[in-house]
Coordinates of C-alpha atoms in Angstrom, one line a residue:
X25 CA 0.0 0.0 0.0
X26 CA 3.0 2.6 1.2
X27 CA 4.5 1.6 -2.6
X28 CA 1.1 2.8 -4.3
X29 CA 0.5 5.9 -2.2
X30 CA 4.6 6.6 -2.8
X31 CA 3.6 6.0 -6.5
X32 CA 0.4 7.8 -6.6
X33 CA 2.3 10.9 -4.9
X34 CA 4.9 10.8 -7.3
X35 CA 2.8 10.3 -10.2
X36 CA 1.0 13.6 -9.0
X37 CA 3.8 15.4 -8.3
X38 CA 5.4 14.6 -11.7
X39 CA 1.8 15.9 -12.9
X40 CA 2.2 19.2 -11.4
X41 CA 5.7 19.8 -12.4
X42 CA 4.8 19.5 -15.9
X43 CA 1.9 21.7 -15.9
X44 CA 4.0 24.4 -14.1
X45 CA 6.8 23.6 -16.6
X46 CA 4.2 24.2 -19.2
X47 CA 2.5 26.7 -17.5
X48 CA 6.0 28.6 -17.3
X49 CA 6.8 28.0 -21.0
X50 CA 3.9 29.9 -22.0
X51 CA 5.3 32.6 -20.1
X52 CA 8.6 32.2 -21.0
X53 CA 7.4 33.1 -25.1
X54 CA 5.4 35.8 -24.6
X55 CA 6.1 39.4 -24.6
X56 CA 4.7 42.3 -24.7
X57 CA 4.8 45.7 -23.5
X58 CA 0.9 46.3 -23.4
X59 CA -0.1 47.4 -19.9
X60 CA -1.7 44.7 -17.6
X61 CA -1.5 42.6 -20.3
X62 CA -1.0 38.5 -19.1
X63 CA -0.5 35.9 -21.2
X64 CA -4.0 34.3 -19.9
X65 CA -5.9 36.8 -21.2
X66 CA -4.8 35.7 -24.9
X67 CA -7.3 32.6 -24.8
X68 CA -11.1 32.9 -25.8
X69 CA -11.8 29.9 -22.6
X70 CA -10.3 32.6 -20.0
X71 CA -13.1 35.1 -21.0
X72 CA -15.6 32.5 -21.6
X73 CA -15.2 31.0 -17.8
X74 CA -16.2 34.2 -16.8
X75 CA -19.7 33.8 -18.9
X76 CA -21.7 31.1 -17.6
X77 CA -24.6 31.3 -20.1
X78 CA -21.9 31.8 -22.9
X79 CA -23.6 29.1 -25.3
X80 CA -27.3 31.0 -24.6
X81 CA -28.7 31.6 -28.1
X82 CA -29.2 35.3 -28.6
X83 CA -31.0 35.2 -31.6
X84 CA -32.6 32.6 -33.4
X85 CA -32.6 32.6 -37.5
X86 CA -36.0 34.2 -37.7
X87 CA -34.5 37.2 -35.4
X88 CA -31.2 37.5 -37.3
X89 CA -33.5 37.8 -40.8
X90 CA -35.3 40.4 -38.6
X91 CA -32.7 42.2 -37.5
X92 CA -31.2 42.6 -40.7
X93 CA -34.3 43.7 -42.8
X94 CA -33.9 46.6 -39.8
X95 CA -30.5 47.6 -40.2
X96 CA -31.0 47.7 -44.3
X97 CA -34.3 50.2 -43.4
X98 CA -32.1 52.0 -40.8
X99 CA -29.0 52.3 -43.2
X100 CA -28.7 54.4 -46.0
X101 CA -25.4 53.5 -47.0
X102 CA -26.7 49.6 -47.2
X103 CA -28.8 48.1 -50.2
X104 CA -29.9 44.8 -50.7
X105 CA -28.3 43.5 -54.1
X106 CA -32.1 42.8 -55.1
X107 CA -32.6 46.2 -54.9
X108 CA -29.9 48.2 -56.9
X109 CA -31.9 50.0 -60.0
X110 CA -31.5 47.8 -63.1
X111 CA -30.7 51.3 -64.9
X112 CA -29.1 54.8 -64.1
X113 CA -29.7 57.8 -66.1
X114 CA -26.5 59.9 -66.7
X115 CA -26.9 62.5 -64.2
X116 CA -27.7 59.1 -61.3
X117 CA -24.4 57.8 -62.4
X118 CA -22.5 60.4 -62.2
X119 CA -23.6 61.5 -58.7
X120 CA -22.1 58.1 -57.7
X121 CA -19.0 58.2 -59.2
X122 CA -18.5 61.6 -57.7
X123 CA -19.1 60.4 -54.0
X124 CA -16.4 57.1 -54.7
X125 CA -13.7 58.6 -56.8
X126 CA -13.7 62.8 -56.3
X127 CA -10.5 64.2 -55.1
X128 CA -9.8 64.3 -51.8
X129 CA -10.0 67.8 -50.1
X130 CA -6.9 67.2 -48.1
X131 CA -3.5 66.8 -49.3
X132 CA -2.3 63.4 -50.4
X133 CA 1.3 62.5 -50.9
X134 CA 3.7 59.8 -51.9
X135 CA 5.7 57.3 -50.4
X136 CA 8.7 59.6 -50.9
X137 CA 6.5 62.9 -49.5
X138 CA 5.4 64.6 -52.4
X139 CA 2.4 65.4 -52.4
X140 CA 0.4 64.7 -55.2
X141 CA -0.4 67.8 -57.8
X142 CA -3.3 68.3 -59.8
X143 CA -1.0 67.0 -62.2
X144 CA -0.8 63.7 -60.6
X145 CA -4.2 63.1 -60.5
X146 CA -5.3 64.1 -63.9
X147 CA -4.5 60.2 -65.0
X148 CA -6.3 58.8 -62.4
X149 CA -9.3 60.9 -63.0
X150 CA -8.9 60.4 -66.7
X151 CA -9.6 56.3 -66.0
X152 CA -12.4 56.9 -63.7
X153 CA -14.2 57.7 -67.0
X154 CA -17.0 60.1 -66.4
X155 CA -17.2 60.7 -70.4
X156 CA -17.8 57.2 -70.7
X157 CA -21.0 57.6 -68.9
X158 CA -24.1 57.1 -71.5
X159 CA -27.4 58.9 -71.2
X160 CA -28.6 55.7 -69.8
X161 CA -26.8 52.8 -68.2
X162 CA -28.0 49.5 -67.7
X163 CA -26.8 47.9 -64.0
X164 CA -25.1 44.0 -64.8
X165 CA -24.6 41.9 -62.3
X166 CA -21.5 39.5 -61.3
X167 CA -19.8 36.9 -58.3
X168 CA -16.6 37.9 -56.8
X169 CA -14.0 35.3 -58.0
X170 CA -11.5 35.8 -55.7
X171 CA -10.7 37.9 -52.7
X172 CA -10.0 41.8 -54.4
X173 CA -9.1 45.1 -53.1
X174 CA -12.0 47.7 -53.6
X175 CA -10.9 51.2 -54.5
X176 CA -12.0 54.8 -54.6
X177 CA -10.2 54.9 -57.9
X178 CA -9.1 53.0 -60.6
X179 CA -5.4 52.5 -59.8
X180 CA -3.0 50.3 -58.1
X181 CA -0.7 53.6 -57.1
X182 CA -0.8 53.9 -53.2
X183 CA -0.8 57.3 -51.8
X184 CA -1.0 58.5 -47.9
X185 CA -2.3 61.3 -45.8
X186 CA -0.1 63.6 -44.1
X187 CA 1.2 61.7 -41.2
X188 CA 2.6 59.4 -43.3
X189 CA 1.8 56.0 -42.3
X190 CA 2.9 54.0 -45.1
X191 CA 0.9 51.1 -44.0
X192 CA -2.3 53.8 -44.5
X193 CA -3.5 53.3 -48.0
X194 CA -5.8 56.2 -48.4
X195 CA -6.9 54.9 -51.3
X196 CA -7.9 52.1 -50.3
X197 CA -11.3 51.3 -49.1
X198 CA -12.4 47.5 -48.3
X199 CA -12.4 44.0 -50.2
X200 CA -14.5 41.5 -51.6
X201 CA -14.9 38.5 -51.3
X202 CA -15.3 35.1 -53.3
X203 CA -18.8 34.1 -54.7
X204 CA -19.9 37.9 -53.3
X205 CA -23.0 39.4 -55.4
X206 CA -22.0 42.8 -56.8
X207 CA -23.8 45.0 -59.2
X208 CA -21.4 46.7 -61.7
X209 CA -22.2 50.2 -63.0
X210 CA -19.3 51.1 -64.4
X211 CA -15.9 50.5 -66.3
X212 CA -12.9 52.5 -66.4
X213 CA -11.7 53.9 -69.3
X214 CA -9.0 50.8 -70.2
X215 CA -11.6 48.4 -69.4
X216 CA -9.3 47.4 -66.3
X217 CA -11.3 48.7 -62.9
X218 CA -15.1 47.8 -62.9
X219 CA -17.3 50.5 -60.4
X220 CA -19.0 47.9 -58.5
X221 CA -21.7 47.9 -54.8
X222 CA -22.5 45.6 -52.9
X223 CA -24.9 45.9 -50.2
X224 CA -23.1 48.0 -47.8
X225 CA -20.0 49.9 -49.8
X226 CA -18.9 51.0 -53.9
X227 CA -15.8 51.5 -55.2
X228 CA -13.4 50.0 -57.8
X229 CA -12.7 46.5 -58.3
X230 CA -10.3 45.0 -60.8
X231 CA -12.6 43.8 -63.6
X232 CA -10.4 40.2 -63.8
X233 CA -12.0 39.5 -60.2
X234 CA -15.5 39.3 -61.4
X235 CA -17.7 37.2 -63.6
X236 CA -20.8 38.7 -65.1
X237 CA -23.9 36.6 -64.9
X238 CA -27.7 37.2 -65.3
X239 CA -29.3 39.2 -62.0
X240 CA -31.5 36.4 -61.6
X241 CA -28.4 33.7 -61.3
X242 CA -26.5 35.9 -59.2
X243 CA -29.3 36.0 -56.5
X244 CA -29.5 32.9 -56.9
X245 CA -26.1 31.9 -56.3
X246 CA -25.9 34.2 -53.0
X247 CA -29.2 32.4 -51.4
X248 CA -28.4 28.9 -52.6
X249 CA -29.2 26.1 -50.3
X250 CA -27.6 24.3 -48.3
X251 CA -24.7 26.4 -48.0
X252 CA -21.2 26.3 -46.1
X253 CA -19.7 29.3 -44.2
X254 CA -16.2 30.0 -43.8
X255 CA -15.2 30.4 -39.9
X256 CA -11.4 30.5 -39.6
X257 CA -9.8 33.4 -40.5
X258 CA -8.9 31.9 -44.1
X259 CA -10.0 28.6 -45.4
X260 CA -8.3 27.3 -48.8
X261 CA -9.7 24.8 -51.5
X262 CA -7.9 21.9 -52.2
X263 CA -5.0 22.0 -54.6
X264 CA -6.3 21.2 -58.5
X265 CA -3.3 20.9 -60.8
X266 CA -4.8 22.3 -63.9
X267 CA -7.3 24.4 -62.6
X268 CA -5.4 27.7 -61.3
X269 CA -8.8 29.6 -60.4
X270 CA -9.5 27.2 -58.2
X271 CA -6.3 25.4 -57.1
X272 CA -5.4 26.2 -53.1
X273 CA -8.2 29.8 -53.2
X274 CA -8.0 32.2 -50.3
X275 CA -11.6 31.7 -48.6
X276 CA -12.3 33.9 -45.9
X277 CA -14.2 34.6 -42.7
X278 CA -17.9 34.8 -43.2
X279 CA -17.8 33.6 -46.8
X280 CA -20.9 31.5 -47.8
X281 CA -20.0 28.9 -50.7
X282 CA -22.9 26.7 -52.1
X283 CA -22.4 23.0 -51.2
X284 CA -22.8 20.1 -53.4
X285 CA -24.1 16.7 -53.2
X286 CA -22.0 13.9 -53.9
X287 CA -24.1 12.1 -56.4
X288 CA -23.3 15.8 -58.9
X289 CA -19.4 15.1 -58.9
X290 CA -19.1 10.7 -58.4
X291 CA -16.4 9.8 -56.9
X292 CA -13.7 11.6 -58.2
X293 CA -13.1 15.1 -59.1
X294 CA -10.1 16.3 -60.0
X295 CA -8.4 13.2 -59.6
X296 CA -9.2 13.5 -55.9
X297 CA -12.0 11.4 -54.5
X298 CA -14.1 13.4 -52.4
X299 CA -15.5 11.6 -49.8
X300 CA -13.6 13.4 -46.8
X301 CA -13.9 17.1 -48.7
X302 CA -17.1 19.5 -48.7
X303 CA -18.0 19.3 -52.4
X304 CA -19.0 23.8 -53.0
X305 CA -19.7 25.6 -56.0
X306 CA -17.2 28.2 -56.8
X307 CA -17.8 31.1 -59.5
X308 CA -15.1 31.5 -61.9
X309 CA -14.3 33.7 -65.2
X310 CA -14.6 32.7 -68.6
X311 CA -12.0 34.1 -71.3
X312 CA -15.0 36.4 -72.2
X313 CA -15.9 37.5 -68.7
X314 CA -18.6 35.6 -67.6
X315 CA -19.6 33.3 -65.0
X316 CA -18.7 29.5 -64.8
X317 CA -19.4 27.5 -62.0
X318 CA -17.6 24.3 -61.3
X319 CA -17.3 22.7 -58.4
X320 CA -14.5 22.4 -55.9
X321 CA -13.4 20.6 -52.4
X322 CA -12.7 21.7 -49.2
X323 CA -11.1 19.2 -47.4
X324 CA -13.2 18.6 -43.8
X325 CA -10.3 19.6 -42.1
X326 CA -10.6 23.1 -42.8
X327 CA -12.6 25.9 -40.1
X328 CA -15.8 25.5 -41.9
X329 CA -19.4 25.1 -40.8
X330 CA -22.6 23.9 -42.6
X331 CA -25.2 26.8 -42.4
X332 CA -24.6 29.7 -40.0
X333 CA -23.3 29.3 -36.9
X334 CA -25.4 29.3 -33.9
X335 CA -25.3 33.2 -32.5
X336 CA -24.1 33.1 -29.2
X337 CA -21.8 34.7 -26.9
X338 CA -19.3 31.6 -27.2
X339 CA -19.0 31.8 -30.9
X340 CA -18.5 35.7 -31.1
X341 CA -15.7 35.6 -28.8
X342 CA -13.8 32.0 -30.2
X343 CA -14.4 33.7 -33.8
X344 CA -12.7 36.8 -32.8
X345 CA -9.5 34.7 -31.3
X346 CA -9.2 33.1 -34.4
X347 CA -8.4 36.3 -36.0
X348 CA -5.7 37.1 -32.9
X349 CA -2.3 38.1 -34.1
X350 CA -3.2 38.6 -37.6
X351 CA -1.5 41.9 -39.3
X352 CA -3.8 44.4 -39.7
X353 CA -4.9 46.0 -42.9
X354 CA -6.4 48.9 -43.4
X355 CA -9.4 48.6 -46.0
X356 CA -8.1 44.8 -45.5
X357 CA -4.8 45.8 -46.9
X358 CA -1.5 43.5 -46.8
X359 CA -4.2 40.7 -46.9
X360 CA -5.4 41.8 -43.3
X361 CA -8.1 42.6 -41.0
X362 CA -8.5 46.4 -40.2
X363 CA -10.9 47.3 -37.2
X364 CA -14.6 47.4 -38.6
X365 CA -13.8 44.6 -41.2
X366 CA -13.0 42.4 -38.0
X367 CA -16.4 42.5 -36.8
X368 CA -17.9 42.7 -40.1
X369 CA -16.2 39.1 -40.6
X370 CA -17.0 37.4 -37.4
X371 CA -20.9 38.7 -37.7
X372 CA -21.4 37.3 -41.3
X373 CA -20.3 33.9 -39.7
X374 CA -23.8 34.3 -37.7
X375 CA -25.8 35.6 -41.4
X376 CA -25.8 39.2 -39.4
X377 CA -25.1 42.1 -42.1
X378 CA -23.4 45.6 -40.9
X379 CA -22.7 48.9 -42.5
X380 CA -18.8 48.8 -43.4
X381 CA -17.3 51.7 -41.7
X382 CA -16.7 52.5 -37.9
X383 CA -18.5 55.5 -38.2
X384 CA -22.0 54.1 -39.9
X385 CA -21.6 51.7 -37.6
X386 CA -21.1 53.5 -34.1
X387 CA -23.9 56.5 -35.3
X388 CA -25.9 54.0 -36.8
X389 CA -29.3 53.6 -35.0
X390 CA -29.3 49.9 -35.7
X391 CA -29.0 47.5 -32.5
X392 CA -29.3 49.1 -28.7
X393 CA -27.1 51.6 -28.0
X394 CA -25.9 53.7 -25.5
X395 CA -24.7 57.1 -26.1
X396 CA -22.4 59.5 -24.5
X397 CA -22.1 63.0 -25.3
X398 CA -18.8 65.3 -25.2
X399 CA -19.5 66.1 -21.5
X400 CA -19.9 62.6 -20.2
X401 CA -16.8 61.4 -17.6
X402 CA -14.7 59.0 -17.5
X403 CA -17.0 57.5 -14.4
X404 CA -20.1 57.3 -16.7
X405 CA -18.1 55.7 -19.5
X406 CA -16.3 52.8 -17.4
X407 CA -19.9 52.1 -15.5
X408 CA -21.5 51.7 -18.9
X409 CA -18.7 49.6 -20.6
X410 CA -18.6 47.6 -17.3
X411 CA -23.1 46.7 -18.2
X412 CA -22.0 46.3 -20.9
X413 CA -22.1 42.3 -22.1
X414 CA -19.2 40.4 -23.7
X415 CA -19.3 41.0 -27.5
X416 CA -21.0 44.4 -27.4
X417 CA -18.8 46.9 -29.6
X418 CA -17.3 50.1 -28.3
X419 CA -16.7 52.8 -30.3
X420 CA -14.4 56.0 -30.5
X421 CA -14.1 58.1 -34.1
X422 CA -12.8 56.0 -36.1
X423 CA -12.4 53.1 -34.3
X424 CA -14.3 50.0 -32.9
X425 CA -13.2 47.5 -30.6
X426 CA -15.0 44.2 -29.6
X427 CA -15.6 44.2 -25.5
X428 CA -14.4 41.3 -23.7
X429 CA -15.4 41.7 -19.9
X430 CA -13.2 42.8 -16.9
X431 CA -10.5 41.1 -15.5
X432 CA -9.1 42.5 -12.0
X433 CA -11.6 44.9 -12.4
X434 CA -10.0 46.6 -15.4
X435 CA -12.5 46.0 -19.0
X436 CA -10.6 44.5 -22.1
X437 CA -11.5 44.2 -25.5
X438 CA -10.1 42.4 -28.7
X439 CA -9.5 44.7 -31.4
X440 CA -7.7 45.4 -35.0
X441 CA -5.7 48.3 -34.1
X442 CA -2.6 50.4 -35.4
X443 CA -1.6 52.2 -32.9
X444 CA -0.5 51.8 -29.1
X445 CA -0.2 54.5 -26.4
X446 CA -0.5 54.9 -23.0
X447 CA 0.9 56.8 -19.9
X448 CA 3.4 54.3 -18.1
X449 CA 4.3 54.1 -14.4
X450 CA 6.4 56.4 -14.5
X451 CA 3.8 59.1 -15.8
X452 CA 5.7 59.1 -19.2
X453 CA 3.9 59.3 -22.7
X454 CA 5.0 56.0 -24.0
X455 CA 4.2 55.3 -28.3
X456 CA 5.0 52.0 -29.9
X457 CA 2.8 49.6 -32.6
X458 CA 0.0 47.0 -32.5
X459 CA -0.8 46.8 -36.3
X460 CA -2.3 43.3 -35.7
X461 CA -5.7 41.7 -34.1
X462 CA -4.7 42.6 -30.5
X463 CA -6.1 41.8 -26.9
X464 CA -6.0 45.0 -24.8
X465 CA -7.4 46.7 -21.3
X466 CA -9.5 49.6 -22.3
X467 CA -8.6 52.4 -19.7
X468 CA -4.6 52.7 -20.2
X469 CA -5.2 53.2 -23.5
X470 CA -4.5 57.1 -25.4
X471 CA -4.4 58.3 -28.1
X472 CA -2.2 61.2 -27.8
X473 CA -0.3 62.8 -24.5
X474 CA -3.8 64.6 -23.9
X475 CA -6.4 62.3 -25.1
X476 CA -7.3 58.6 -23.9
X477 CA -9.1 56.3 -25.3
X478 CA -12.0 57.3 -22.9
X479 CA -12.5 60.7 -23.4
X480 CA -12.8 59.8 -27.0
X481 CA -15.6 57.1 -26.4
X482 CA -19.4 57.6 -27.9
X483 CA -21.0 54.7 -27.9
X484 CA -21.5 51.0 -26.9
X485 CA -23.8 48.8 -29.1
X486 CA -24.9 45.5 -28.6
X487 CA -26.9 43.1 -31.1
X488 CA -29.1 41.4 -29.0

């Protein structure tokens, strides 16, 4: 008996010794110079302990269709694709090319700091076509091909505002991604850029990226059922040999891909039999433009999901700590994530549609909200965001950040973010860089030496 308990004891001890081992190698690789910042607080199941109802539904299907149809009549930046006018007249047309590609009223400068002249822009302008634009145009539809930068003009040059933040395309306004619905309203004057909407943002697409279809098959394609949602961060279709369009293709968060049945494709496709892939539907470009579909595998190991994801407070914060540590992109730039893209993502995951910009978003009457006004304190603020529940956004100009709950009574949040600042112990103004999917506290935060995070603060909304 003395031999077992010896063993058992030893057995346990050896137990504890390597979880602190591991426990201390966790420590050991991480760094960071964010303020109250442990490594704990970099795992989705430490914020979810804190949440006992965490897999609660808070909305069913029904209420998510609801909710949307509200945020579209709320919204006058978003459209249903359904919607769009099958025609503009001249003067329609070129009210919208106006409000994607006019010239900015502030200064704009190169990589090297010269600001761009009138000069400079005349090229640009010149492709943005505006002569092009018949008394009448007829809108055509297409599907998104593959994941593509959307501009507010037809060019690949890269310019930046004056504080010169190279990583700050200002140019650049958002992506699109595969098998997305667009109308297109517009060419450029090479035929290159396509002026495209979808239902929440316009702007210019690389034509290559689309394939024109009928409106009726386009609709078609974006409700087909049943359907499969991307939920990683990126998802990629099996690697085809001869078929480049659809050989290893970037899939990513919230994209919705029709699935197949296994009786349309046999048992092989590709040369791959398919019985442990998703068989989806992916559009692709003919030599003349338009739409083929074909169908492609994902193999089952990939972060996928068959319908929507249940909407719960469990799924919105593991979907936002998939996204952790990815580089952040402004207008999804360098292949990234910027701040209202991030949410955007993780919301389509639960078939929940939001305007695309912080701004739409945080003034936007959509959801419940909870405003504060230029006079509010800091004290109102923190006792709000402190209500508040995990997954509700919080939003300063500009920015939005995902709230994650308190831990030793300071609030956190998960957000894409550029920038970091704060006032260290030592009551110094301390500035260094983010520029990824980061897990912050709230209150340390600034944004200058004289402006926090909190005094900046105007809202809290929650879609419940």
């Amino acid at each position: 008996m003395r031999g077992f308990l010896a063993l058992r004891y030893a057995f346990a001890g050896g137990l504890l010794l390597l979880i602190s081992g591991l426990s201390s190698a966790a420590t050991e690789h991480f760094t960071s110079d964010i303020p109250l910042l442990k490594v704990e607080h970099l795992s989705p199941e430490y914020w979810l302990a804190k949440q006992p109802n965490a897999a609660e539904l808070l909305l069913t299907p029904s209420q998510i269709a609801q909710r949307n149809a509200q945020t579209f009549a709320q919204q006058a930046e978003m459209t249903p694709i359904a919607d769009i006018p099958l025609q503009f007249s001249q003067a329609e047309l070129l009210k919208v090319i106006e409000q994607v590609s006019a010239i900015p009223q502030s200064p704009r400068f190169f990589a090297d700091g010269k600001p761009l002249q009138e000069s400079d822009w005349a090229p640009i302008q010149q492709q943005v076509n505006r002569a092009g634009v018949a008394e009448n145009t007829s809108t055509q539809f297409a599907l998104v091909t593959k994941r593509s930068a959307l501009l507010a003009m037809p060019t690949t040059l890269r310019v930046f505002n004056d504080s010169m933040s190279l990583d700050l395309n200002r140019l650049q306004e958002t992506a699109l991604f595969v098998g997305e619905p667009v109308a297109v309203l517009h060419q450029s004057a090479n035929g290159h850029w396509s002026l495209v909407q979808n239902y929440h943002y316009s702007g210019w697409v690389a034509t290559e990226a689309l394939a024109l279809a009928p409106r009726q098959q386009v609709l078609a394609y974006a409700e087909q059922a049943p359907f499969l949602v991307v939920t990683g961060a990126r998802a990629f279709s099996n690697y085809v040999p001869n078929q480049p369009q659809i050989s290893e293709l970037q899939l990513d968060m919230g994209t919705r891909l029709p699935l197949l049945s296994a009786a349309a494709v046999g048992h092989n496709l590709y040369g791959q039999n398919p019985h442990a892939s998703y068989i989806v539907q992916l559009p692709t470009r003919n030599a003349k433009g338009q739409l083929q579909l074909v169908p492609a595998l994902l193999a089952r190991n990939q972060d996928v999901h068959i319908g929507y994801l249940p909407y719960s407070t469990k799924h919105i914060v593991r979907q936002a700590f998939k996204y952790l540590g990815q580089r952040y992109g402004w207008g999804y730039d360098y292949n990234g994530v910027d701040c209202t893209g991030f949410l955007v993502d993780i919301f389509r995951t639960f078939g929940l549609l939001m305007p695309r910009n912080s701004g739409q978003q945080g003034y936007g009457e959509f959801g419940q909200n909870v405003r504060f006004t230029e006079q509010s304190s800091h004290n109102t603020k923190l006792q709000a965001i402190k209500q508040a529940q995990i997954g509700d956004f919080i939003y300063r100009p500009g920015h939005v950040m995902l709230y994650l709950g308190e831990s030793a009574g300071e609030p956190f949040v998960i957000h894409a973010v550029f920038d970091l600042a704060y006032v260290n112990a030592a009551g110094e103004f301390y500035r260094g860089t983010l520029n990824s999917v980061s897990v912050t506290p709230l209150a340390p935060l600034y944004l200058s030496a004289e402006q926090s995070y909190l005094d900046r603060i105007y809202a809290i909304k929650s879609l419940r």
